[in-house]
Backbone as ProteinMPNN parsed JSONL, in Angstrom:
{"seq_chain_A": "XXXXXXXXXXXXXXXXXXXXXXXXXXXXXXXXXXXXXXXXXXXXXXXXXXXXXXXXXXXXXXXXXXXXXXXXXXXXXXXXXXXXXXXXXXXXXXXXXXXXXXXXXXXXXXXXXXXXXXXXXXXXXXXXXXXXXXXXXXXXXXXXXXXXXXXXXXXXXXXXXXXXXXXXXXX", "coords_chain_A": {"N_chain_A": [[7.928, 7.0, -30.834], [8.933, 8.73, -28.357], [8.546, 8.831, -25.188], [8.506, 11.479, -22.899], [9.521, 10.851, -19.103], [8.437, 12.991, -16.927], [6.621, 13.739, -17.995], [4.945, 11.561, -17.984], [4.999, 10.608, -14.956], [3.349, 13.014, -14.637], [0.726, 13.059, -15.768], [0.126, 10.258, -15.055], [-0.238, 10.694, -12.525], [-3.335, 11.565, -12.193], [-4.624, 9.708, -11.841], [-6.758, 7.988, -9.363], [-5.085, 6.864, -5.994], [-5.11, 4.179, -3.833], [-3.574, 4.771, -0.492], [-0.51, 2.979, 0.88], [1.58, 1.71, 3.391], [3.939, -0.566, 2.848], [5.684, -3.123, 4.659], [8.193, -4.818, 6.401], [10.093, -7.111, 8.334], [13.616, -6.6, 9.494], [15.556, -8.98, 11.503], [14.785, -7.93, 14.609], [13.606, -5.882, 13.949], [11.252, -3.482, 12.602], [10.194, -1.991, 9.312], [9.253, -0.065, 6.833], [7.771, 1.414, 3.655], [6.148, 3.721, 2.272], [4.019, 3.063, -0.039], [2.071, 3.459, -3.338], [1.582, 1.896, -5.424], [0.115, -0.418, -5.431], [-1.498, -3.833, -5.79], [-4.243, -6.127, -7.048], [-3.907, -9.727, -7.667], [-4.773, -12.257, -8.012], [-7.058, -14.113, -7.028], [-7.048, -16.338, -5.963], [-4.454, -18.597, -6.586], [-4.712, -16.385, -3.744], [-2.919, -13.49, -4.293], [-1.24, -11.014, -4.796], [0.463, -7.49, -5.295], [3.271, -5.446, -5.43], [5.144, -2.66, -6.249], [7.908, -1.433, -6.825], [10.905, 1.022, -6.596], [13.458, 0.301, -8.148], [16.035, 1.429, -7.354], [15.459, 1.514, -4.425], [15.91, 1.474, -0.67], [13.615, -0.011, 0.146], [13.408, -2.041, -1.628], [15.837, -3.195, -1.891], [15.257, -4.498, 0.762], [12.808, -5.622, 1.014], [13.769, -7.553, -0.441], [12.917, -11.314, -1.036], [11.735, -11.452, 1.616], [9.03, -12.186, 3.628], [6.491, -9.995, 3.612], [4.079, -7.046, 5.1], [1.398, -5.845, 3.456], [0.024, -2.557, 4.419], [-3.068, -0.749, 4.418], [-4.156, 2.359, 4.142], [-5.695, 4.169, 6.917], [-7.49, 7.341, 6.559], [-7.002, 8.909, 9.136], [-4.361, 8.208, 8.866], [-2.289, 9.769, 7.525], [0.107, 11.287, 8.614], [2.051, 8.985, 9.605], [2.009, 8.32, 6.697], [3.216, 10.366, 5.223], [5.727, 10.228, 6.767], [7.127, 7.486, 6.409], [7.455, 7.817, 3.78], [9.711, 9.572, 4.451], [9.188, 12.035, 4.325], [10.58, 15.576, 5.333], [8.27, 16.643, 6.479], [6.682, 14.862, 7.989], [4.757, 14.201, 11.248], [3.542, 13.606, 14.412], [3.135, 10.722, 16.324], [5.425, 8.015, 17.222], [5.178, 5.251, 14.683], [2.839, 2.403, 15.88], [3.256, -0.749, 16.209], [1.763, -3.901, 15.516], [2.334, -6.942, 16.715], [3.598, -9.909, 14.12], [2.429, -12.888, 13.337], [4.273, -15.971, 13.102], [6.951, -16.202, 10.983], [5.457, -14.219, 9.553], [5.238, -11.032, 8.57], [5.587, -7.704, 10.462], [2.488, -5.468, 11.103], [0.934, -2.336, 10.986], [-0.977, -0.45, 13.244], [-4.104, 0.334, 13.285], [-4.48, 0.291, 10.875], [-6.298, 0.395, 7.57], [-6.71, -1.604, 6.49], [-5.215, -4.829, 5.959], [-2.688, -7.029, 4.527], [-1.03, -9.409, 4.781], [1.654, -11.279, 3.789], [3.396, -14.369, 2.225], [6.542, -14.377, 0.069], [5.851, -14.831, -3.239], [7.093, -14.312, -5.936], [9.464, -12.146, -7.756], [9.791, -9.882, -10.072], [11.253, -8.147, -12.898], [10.874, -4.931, -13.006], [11.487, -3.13, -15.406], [12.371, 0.594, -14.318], [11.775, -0.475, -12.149], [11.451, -3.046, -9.154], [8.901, -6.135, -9.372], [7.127, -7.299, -6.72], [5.025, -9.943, -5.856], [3.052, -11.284, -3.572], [1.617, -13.664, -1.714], [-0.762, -13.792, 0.234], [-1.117, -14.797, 3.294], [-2.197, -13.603, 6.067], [-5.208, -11.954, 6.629], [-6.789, -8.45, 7.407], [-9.434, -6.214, 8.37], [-10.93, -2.764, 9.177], [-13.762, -2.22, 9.119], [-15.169, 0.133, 9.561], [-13.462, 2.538, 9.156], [-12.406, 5.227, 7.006], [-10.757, 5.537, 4.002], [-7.448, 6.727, 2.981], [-6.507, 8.517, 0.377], [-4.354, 9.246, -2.764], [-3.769, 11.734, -4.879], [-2.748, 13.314, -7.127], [-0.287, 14.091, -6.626], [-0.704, 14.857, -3.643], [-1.951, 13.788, -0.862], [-5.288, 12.881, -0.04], [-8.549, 12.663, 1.734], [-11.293, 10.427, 1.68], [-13.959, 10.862, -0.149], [-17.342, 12.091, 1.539], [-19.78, 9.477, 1.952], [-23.602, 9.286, 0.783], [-25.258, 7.408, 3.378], [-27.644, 5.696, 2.334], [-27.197, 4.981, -0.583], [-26.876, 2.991, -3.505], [-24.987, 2.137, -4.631], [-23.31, 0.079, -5.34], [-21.577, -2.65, -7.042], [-22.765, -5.575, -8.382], [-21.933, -8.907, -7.477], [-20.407, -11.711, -9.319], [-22.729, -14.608, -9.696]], "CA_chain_A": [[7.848, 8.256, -30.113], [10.128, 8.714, -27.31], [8.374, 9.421, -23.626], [8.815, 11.985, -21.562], [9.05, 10.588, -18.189], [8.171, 13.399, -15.808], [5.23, 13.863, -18.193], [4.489, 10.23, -18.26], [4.604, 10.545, -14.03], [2.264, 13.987, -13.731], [-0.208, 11.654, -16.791], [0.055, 8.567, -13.914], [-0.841, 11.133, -11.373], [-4.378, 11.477, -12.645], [-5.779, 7.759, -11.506], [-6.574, 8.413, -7.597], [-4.647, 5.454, -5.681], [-5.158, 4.254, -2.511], [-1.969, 4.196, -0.128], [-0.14, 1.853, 1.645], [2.766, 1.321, 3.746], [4.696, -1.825, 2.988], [6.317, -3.398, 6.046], [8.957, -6.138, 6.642], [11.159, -7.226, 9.526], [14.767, -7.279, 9.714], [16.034, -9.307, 12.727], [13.803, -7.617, 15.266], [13.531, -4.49, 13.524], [10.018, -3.436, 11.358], [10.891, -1.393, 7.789], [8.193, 0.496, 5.971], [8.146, 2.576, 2.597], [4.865, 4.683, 1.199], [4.108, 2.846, -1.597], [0.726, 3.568, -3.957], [1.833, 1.059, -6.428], [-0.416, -2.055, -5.158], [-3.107, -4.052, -6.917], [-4.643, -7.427, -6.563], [-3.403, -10.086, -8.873], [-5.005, -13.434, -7.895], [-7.941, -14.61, -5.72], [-6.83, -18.569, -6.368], [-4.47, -18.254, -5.028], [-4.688, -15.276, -3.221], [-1.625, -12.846, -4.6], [-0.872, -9.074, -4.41], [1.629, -6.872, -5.879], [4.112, -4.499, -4.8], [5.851, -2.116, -7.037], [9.18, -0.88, -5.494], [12.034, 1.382, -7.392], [14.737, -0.973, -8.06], [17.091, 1.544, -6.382], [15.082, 1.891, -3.116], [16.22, 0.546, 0.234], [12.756, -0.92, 0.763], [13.187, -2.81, -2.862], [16.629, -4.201, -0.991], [14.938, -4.777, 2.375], [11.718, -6.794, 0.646], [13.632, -9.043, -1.154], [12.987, -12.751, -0.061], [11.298, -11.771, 2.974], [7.827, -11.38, 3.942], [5.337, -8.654, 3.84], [2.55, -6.577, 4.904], [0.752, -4.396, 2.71], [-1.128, -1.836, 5.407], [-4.033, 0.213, 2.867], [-3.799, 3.975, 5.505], [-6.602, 4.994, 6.774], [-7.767, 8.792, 6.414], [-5.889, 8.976, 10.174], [-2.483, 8.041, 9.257], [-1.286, 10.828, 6.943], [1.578, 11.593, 9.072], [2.577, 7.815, 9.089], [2.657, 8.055, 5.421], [4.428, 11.063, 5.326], [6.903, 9.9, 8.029], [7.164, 6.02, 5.606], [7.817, 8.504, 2.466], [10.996, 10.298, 4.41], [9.168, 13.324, 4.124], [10.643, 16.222, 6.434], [6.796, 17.143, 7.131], [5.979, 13.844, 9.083], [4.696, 14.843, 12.053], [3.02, 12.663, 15.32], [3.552, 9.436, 17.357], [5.967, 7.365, 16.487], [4.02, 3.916, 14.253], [2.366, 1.534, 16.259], [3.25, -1.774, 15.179], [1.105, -5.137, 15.649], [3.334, -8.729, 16.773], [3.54, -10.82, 13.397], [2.314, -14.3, 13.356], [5.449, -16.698, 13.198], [7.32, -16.494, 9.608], [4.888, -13.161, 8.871], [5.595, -9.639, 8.502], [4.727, -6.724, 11.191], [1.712, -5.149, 10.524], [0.514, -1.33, 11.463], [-1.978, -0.526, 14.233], [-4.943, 1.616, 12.668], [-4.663, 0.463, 9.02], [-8.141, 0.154, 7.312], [-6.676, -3.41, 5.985], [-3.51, -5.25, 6.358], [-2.54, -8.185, 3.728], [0.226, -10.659, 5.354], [2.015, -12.074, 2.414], [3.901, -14.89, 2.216], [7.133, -14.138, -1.011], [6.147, -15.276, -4.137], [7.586, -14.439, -6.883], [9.634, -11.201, -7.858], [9.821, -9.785, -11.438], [11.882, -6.908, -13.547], [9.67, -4.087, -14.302], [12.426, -1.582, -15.554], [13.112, 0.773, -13.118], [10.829, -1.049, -10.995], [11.365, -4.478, -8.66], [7.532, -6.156, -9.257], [6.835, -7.919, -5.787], [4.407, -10.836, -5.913], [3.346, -12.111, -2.011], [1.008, -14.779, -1.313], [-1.707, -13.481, 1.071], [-1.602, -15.793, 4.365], [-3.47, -13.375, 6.653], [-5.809, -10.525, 6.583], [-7.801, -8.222, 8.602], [-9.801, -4.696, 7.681], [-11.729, -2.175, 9.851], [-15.284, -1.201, 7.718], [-15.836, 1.329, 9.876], [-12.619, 3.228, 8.279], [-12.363, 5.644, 5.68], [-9.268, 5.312, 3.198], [-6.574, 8.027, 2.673], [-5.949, 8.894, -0.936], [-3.631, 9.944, -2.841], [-4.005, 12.51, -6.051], [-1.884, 14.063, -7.74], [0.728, 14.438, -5.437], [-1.111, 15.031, -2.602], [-2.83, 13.287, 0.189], [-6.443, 13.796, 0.026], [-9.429, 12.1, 2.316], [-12.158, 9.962, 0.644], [-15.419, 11.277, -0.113], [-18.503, 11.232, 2.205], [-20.789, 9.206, 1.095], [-24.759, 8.684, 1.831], [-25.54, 5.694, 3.655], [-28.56, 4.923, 1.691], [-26.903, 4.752, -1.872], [-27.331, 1.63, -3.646], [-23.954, 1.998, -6.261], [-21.854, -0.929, -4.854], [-21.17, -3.554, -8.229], [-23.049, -6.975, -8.101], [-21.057, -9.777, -7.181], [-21.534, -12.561, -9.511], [-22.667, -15.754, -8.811]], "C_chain_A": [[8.313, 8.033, -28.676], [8.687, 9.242, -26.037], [8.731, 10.035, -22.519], [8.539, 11.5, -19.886], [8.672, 11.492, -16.994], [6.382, 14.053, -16.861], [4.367, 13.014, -18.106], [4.056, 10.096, -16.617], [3.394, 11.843, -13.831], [0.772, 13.638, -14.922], [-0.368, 10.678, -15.592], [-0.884, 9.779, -13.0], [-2.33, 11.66, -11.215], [-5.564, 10.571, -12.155], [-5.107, 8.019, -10.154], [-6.246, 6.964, -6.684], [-5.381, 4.902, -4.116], [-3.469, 4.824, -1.534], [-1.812, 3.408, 1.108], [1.038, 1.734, 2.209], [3.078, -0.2, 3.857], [5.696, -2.288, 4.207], [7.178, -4.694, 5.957], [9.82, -5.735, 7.962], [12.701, -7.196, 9.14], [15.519, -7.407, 10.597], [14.749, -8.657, 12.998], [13.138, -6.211, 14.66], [12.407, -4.296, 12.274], [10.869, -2.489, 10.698], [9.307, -0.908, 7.246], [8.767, 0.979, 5.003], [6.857, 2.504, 2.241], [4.964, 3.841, 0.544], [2.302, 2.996, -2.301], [0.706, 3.055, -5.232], [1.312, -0.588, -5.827], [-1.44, -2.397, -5.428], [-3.151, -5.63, -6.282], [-4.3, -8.345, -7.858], [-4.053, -11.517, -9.078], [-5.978, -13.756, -6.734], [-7.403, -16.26, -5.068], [-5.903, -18.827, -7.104], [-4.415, -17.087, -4.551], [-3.454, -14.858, -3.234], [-2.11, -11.423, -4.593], [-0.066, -8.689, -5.18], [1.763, -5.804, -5.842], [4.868, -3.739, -5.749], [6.96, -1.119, -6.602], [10.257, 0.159, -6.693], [13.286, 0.802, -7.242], [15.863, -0.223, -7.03], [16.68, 1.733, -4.971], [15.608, 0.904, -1.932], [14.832, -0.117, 0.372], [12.701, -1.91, -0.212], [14.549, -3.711, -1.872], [15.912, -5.256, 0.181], [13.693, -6.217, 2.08], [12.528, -8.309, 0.207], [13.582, -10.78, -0.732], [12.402, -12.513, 1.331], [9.914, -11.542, 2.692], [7.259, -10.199, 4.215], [4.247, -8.257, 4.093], [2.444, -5.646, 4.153], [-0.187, -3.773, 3.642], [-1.583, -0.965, 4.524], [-4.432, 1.114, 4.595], [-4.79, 4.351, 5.286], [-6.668, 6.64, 6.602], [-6.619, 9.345, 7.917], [-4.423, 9.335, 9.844], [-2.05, 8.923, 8.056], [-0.235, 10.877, 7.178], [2.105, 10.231, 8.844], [2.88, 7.507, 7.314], [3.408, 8.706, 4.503], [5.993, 10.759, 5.419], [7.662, 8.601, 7.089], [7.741, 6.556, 4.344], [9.025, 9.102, 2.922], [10.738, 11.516, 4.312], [9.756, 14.649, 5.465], [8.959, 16.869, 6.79], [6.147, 15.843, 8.214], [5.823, 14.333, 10.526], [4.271, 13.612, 13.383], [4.37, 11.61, 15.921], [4.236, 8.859, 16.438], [4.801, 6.271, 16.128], [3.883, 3.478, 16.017], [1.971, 0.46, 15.95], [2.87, -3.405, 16.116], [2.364, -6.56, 15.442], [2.997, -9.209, 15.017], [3.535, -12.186, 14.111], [4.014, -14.603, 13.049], [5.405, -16.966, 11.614], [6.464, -15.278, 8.492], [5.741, -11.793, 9.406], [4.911, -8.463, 9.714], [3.701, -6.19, 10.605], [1.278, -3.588, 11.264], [-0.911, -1.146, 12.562], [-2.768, 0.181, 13.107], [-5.133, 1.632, 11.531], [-6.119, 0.431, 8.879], [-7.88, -1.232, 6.746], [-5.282, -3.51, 6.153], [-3.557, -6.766, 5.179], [-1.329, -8.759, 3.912], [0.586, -11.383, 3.823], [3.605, -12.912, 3.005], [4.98, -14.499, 0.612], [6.912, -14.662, -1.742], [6.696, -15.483, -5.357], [7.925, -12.762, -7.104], [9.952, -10.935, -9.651], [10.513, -8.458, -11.91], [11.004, -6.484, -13.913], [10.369, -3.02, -14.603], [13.117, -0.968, -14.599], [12.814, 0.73, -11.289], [11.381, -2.699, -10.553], [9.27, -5.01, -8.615], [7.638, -7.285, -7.665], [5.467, -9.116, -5.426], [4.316, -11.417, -4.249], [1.904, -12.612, -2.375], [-0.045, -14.288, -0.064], [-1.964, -14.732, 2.475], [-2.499, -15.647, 5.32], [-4.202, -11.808, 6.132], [-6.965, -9.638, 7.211], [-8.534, -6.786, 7.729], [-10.818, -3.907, 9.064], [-12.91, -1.289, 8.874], [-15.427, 0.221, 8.322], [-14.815, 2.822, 9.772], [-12.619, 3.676, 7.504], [-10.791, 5.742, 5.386], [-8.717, 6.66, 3.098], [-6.262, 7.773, 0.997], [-5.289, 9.672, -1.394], [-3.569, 10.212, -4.837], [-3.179, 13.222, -6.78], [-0.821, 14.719, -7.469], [0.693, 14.682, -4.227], [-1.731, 13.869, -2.358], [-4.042, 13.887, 0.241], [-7.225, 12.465, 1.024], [-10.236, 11.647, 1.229], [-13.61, 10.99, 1.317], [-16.363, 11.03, 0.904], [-19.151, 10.833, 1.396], [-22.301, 8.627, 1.221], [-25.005, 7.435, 1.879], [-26.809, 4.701, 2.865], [-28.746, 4.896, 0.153], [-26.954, 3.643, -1.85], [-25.989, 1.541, -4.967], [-23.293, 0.609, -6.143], [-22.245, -2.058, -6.391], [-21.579, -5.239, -7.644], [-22.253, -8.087, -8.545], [-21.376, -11.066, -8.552], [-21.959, -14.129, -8.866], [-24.563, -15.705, -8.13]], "O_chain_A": [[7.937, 7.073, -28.004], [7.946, 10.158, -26.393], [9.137, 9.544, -21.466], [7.436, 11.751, -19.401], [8.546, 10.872, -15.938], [5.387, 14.606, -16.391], [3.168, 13.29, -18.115], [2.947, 9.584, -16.464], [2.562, 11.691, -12.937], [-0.266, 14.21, -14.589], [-1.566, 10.481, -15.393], [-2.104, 9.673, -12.873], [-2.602, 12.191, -10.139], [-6.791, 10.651, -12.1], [-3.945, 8.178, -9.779], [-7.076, 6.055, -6.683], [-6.227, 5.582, -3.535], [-2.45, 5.187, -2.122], [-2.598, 3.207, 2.034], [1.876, 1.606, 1.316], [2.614, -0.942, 4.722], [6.533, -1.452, 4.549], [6.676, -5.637, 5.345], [10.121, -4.646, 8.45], [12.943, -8.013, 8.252], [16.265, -6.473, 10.89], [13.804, -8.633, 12.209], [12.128, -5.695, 15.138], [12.58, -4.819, 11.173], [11.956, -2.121, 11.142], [8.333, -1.643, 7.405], [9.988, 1.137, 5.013], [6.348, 1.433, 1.913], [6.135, 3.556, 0.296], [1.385, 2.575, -1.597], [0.005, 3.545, -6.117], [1.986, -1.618, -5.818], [-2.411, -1.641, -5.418], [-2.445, -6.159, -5.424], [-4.379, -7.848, -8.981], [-3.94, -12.022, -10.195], [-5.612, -13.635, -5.564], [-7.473, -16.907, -4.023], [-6.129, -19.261, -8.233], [-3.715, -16.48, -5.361], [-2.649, -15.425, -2.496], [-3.229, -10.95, -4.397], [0.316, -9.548, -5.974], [0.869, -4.993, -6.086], [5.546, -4.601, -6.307], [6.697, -0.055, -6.042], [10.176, -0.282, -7.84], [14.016, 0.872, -6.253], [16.473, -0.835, -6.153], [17.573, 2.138, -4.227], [15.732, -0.301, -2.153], [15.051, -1.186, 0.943], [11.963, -2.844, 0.105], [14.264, -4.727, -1.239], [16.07, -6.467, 0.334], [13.651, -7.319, 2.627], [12.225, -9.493, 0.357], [14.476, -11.231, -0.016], [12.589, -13.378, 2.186], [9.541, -10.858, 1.738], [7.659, -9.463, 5.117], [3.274, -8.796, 3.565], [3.217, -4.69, 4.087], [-1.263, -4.358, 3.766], [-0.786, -0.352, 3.814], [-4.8, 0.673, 5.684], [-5.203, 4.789, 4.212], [-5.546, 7.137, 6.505], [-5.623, 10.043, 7.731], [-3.643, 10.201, 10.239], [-1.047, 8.388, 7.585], [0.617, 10.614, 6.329], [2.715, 10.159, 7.777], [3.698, 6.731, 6.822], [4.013, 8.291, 3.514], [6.968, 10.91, 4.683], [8.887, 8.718, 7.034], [8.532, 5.816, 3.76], [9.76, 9.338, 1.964], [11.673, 12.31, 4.205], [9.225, 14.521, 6.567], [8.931, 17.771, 7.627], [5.265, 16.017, 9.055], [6.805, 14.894, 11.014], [4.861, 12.55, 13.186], [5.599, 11.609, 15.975], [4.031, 8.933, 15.226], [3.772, 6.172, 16.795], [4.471, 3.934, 16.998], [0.84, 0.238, 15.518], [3.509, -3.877, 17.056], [2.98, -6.966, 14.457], [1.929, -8.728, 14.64], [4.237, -12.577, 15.043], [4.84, -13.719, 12.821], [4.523, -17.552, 10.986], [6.578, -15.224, 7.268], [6.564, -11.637, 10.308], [3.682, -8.424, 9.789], [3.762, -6.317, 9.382], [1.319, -3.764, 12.482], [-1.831, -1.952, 12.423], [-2.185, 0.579, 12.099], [-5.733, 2.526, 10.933], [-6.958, 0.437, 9.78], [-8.84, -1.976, 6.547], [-4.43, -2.656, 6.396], [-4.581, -7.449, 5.16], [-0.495, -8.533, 3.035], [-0.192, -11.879, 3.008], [4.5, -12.492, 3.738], [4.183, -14.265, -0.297], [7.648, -15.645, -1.651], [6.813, -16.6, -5.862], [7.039, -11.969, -6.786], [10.324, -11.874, -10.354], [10.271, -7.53, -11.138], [10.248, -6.951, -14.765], [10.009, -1.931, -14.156], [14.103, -1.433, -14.028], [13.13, 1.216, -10.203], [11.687, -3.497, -11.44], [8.467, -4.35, -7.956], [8.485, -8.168, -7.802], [4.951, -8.812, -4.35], [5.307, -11.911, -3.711], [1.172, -12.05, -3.19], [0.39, -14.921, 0.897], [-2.976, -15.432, 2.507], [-3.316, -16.487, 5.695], [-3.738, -10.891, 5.454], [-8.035, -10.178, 7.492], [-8.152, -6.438, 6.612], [-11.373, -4.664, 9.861], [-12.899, -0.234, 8.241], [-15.736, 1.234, 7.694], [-15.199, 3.925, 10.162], [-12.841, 2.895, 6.578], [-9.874, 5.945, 6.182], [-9.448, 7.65, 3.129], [-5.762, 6.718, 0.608], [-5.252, 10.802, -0.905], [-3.415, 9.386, -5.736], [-3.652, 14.335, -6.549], [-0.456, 15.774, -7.987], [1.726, 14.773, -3.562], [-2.051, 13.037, -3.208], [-4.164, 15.088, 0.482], [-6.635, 11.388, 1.102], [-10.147, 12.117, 0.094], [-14.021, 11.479, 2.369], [-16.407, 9.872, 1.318], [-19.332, 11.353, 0.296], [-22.377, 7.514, 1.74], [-25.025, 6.569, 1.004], [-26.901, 3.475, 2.815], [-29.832, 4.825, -0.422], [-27.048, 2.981, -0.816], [-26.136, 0.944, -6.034], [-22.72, 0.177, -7.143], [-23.445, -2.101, -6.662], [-20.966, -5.908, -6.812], [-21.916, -8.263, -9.716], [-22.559, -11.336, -8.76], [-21.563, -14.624, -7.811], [-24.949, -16.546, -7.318]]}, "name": "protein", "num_of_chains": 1, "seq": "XXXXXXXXXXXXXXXXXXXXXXXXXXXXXXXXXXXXXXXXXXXXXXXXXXXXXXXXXXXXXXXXXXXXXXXXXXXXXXXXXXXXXXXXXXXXXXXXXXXXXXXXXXXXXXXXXXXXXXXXXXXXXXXXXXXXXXXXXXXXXXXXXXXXXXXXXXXXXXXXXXXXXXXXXXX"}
């Protein structure tokens, strides 16, 4: 049975993502693209993964270099607007954080940032899969995440401070 793919994307658009602008340098120059295709793949060693559209300039721009993954707080809408090409981006231009030596720029204001070193890239169709190596990483708790639903940008939930849901660690 054959797959419709624009039914197969508004089916995807169902599972609420986070988002993230991906970042690299070239020469002096930072690079972003929206992306809400990133997951965790490895604690040991600490890996990531990037899911790019093979024809995108940021799938060119990644390849072989380093990256940050910045996870957008509730704030940066317009930045992930503006990272998507959308004519609605609105605000300040980014505000982009020095890279360590041999790392990737990183966004002011993210709610996390994951420095990746390149490890390994993979064919996923009409996808480039992006594999980086986690060298640094930072987060602000006191951030709420921007999500993104079904085509939209939505805010996360409040939620009361004296719930007890969070998933025991093990160990």
């Amino acid at each position: 049975m054959a797959i419709d793919p624009q039914q197969l994307r508004t089916c995807l658009g169902y599972f609420a993502t986070g988002v993230t602008i991906v970042s690299c340098a070239v020469g002096d120059a930072p690079h972003g693209a929206t992306v809400n295709s990133f997951t965790a793949v490895s604690l040991d060693p600490p890996l990531v993964l990037v899911s790019l559209s093979r024809t995108s300039k940021a799938a060119r721009l990644l390849a072989g270099r380093p990256f940050t993954v910045n996870v957008l707080s509730e704030e940066q809408r317009d930045l992930a607007l503006r990272f998507a090409g959308s004519p609605e981006a609105s605000g300040p231009s980014p505000s982009w954080l020095p890279a360590p030596l041999g790392l990737a720029p990183a966004l002011s204001g993210s709610l996390a940032t994951f420095s990746c070193s390149p490890w390994a890239t993979y064919d996923g169709g009409d996808h480039v899969l992006f594999l980086g190596r986690v060298e640094r990483l930072a987060h602000r708790p006191e951030a709420r995440p921007l999500l993104f639903y079904r085509g939209s940008f939505h805010p996360a939930l409040t939620r009361s401070r004296n719930r007890t849901d969070r998933i025991a660690q093990p160990g």
